[in-house]
Tab-separated table of C-alpha atoms in Angstrom:
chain	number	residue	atom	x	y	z
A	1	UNK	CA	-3.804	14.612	13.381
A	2	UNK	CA	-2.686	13.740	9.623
A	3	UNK	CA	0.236	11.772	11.018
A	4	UNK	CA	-1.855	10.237	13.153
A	5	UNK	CA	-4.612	9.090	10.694
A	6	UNK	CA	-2.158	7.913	8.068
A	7	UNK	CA	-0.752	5.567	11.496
A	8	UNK	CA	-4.131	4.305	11.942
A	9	UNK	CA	-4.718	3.115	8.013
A	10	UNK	CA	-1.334	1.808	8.063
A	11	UNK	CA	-1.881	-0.680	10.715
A	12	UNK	CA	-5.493	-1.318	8.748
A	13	UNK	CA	-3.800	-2.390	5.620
A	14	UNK	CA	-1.606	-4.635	7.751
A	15	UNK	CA	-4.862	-7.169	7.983
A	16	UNK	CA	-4.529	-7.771	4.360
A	17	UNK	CA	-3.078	-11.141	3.645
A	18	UNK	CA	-2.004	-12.367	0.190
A	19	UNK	CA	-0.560	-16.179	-1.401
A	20	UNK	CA	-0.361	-17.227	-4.823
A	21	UNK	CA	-1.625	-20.413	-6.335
A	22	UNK	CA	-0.237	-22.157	-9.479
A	23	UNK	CA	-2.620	-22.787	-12.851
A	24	UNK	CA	-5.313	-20.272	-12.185
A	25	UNK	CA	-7.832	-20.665	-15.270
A	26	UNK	CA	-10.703	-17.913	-15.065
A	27	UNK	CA	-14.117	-19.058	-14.430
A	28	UNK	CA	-16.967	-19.310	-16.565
A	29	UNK	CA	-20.370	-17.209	-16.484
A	30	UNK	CA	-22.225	-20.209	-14.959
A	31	UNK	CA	-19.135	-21.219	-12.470
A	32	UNK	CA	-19.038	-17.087	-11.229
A	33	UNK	CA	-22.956	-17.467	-10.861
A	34	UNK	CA	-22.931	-20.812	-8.962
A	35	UNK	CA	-19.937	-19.853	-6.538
A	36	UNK	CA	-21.448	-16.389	-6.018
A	37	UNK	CA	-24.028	-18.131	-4.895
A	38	UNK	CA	-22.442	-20.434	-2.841
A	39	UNK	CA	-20.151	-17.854	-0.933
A	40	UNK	CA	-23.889	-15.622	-0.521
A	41	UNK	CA	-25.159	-18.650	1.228
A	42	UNK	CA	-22.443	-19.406	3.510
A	43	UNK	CA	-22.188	-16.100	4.482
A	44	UNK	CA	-25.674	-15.513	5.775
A	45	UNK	CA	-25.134	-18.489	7.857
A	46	UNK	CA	-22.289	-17.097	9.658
A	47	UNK	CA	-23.010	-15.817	13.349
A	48	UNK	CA	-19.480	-16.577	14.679
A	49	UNK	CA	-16.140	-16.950	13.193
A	50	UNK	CA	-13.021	-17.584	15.442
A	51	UNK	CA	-9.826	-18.457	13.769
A	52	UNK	CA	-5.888	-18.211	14.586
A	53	UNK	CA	-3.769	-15.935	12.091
A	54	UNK	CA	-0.564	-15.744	10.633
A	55	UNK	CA	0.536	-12.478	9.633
A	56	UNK	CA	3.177	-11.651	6.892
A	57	UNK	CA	3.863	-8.032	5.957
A	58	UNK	CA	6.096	-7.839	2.594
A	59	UNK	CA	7.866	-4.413	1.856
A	60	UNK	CA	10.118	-3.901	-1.234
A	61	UNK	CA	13.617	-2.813	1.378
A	62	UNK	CA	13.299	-5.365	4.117
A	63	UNK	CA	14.660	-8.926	2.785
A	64	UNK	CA	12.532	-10.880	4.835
A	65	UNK	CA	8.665	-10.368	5.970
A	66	UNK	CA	7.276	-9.312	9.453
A	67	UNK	CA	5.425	-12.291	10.616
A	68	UNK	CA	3.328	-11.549	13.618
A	69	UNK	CA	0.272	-13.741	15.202
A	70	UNK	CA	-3.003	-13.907	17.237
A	71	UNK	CA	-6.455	-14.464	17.105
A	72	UNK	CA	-9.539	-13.193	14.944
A	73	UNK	CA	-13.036	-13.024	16.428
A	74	UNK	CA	-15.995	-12.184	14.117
A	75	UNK	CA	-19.892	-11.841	15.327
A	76	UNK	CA	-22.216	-10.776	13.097
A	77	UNK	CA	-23.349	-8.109	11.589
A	78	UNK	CA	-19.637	-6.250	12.167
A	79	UNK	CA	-17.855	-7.048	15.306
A	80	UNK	CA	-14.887	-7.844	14.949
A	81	UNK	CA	-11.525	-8.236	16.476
A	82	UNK	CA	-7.954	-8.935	15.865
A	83	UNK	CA	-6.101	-9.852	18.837
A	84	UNK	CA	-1.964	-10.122	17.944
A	85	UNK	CA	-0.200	-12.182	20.675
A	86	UNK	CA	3.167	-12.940	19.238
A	87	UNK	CA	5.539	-11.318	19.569
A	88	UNK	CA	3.846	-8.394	20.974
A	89	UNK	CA	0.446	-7.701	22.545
A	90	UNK	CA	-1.729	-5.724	20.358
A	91	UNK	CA	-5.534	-5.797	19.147
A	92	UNK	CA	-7.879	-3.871	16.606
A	93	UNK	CA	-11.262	-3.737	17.808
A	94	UNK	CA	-14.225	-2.730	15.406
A	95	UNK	CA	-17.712	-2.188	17.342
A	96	UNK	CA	-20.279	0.403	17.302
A	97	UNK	CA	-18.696	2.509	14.113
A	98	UNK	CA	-15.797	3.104	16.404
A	99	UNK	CA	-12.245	1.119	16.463
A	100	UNK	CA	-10.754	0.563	19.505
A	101	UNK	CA	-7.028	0.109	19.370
A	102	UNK	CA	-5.342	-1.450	22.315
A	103	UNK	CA	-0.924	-1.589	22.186
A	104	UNK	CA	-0.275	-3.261	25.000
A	105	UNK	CA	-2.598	-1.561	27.407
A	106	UNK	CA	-2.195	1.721	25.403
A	107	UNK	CA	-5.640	2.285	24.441
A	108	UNK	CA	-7.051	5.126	21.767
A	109	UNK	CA	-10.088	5.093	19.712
A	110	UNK	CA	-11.158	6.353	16.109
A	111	UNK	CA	-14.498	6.965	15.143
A	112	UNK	CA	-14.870	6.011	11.944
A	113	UNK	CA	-18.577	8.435	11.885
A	114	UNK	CA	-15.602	11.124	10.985
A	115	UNK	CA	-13.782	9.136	7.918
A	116	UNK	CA	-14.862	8.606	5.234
A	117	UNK	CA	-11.962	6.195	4.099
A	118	UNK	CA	-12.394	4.579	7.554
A	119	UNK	CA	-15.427	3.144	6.866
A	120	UNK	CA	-14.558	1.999	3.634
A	121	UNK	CA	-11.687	-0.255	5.443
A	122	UNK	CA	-13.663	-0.816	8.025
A	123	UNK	CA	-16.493	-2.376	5.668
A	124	UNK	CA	-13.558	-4.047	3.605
A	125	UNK	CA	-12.063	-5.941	6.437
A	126	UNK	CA	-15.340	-7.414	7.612
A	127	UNK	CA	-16.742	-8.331	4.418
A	128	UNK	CA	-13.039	-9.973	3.428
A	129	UNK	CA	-13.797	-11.736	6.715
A	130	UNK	CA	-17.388	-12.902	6.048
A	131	UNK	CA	-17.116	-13.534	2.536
A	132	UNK	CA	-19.207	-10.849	1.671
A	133	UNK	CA	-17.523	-8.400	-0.905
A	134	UNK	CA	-19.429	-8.951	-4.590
A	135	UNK	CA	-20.399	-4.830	-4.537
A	136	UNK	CA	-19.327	-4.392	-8.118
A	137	UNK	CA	-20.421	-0.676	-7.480
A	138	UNK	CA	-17.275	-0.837	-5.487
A	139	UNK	CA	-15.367	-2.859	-6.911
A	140	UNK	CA	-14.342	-4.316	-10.518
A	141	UNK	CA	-14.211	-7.968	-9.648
A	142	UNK	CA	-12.445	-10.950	-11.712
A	143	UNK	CA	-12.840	-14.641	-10.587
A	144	UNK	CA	-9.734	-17.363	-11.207
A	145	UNK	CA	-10.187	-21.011	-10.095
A	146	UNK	CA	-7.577	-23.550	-8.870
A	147	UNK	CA	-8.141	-27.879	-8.019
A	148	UNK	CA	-8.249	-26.492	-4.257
A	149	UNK	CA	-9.282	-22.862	-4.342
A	150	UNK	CA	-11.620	-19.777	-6.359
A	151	UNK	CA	-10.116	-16.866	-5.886
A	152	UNK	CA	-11.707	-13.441	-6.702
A	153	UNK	CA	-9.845	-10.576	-7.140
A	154	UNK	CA	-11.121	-6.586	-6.956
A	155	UNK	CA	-9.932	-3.441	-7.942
A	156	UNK	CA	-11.244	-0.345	-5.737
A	157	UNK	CA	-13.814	1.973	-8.173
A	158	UNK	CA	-13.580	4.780	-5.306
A	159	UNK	CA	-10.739	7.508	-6.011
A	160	UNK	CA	-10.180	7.824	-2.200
A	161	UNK	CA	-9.819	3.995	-1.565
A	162	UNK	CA	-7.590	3.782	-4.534
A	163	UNK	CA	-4.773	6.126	-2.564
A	164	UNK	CA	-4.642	3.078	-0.418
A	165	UNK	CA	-5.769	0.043	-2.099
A	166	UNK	CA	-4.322	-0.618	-5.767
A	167	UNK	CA	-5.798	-5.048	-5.493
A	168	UNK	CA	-7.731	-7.084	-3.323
A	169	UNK	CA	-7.722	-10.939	-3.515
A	170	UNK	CA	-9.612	-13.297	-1.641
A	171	UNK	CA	-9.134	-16.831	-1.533
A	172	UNK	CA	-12.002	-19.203	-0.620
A	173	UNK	CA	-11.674	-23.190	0.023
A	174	UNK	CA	-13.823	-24.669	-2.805
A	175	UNK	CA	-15.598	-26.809	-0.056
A	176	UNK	CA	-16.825	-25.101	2.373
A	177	UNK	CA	-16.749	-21.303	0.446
A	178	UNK	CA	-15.308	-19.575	3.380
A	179	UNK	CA	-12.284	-16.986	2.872
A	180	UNK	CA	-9.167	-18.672	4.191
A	181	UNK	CA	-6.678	-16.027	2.600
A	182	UNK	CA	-7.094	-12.396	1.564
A	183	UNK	CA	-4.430	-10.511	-0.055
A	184	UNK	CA	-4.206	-6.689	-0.551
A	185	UNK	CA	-1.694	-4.722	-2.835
A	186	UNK	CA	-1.319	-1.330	-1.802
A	187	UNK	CA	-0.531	1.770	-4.136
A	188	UNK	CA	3.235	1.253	-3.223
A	189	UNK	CA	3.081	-2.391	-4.353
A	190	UNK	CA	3.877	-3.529	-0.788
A	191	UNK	CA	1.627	-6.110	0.652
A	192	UNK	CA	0.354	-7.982	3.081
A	193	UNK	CA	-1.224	-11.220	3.935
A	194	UNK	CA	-2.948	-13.247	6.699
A	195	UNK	CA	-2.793	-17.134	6.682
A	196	UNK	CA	-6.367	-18.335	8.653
A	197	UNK	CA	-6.120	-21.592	9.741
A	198	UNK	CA	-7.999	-23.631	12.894
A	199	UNK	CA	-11.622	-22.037	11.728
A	200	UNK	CA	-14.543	-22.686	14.028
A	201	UNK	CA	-18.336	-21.399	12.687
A	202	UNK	CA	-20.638	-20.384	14.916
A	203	UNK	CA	-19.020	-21.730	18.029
A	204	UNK	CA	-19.438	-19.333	20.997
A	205	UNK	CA	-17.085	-16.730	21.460
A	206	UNK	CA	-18.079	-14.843	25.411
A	207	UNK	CA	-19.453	-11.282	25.131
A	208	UNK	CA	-16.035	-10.098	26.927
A	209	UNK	CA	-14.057	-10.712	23.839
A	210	UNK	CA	-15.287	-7.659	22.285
A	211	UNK	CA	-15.098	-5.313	25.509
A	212	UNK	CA	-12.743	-2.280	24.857
């Protein structure tokens, strides 16, 4: 069942994305105030999010990344789904506190009700996916600016989440606020990172995408 678990938050740090930007300069108290506030906004607009993925997975032996990629469905509050199509059929499911894991019509399910460290992910990929992620109870957060991009970056305050999770950084387009890149360091130093690109907002996105 350990081996099994420690599968399971593998493949959930693998929805981490990462890219660095040139001339970062920090933000000021009233910039951190008025993009917070910005990113708060556009989040509570958010119903729908649909948006194709790139997916990059960097470890220290291999000399070149994995690249897979797919699809990403979001409806709010917390469905959400991560459909890999290339080069193998795959998708992560999150509904109902459960996750519903599908590898190419090999289908188990985790309840994350039983983990605590489950449900810390769980919260951490939907919130990098809405925007929603300023919990400085969880997190000590730092904010960096670019001419393109604000990036934010967060370091885990819970011991348990720490095992896993040594950085997070999301990136946000400075016009419309929405995360277009998230990248997470793990406690190996490894990472990953997700490119988004072709986002639609609230479009419709049929009930069946989220059937397990």
């Amino acid at each position: 069942m350990r081996m099994k678990s420690n599968k399971v938050i593998i493949v959930f740090l693998s929805l981490i994305s990462w890219i660095g930007f040139a001339q970062e300069q920090k933000m000021t108290n009233s910039e951190i105030v008025a993009f917070k506030q910005k990113v708060n906004a556009v989040a509570k607009k958010i119903q729908t999010l649909s948006s194709d993925f790139t997916q990059y997975k960097h470890m220290d032996f291999l000399s070149k990344d994995i690249e897979t990629s797919g699809k990403m469905y979001f409806s709010a509050p917390n469905l959400l789904k991560w459909q890999y199509k290339n080069p193998y059929n795959y998708s992560i499911l999150f509904k109902n506190n459960k996750i519903f894991i599908d590898d190419e019509g090999k289908k188990n399910t985790v309840d994350i009700g039983n983990s605590k460290i489950f449900g810390k992910i769980n919260t951490l990929i939907v919130g990098s996916v809405s925007g929603n992620m300023f919990d400085e109870k969880e997190f000590t957060i730092s904010f960096f600016k670019t001419k393109t991009n604000n990036i934010t970056r967060l370091l885990p305050k819970d011991a348990s989440l720490k095992k896993y999770i040594k950085q997070i950084e999301l990136t946000f387009d400075s016009d419309d606020a929405t995360v277009i890149q998230v990248k997470l360091i793990e406690s190996s130093d490894d990472y990953t990172r997700i490119v988004l690109n072709n986002k639609k907002l609230n479009g419709k996105i049929e009930d069946s995408v989220f059937n397990n």
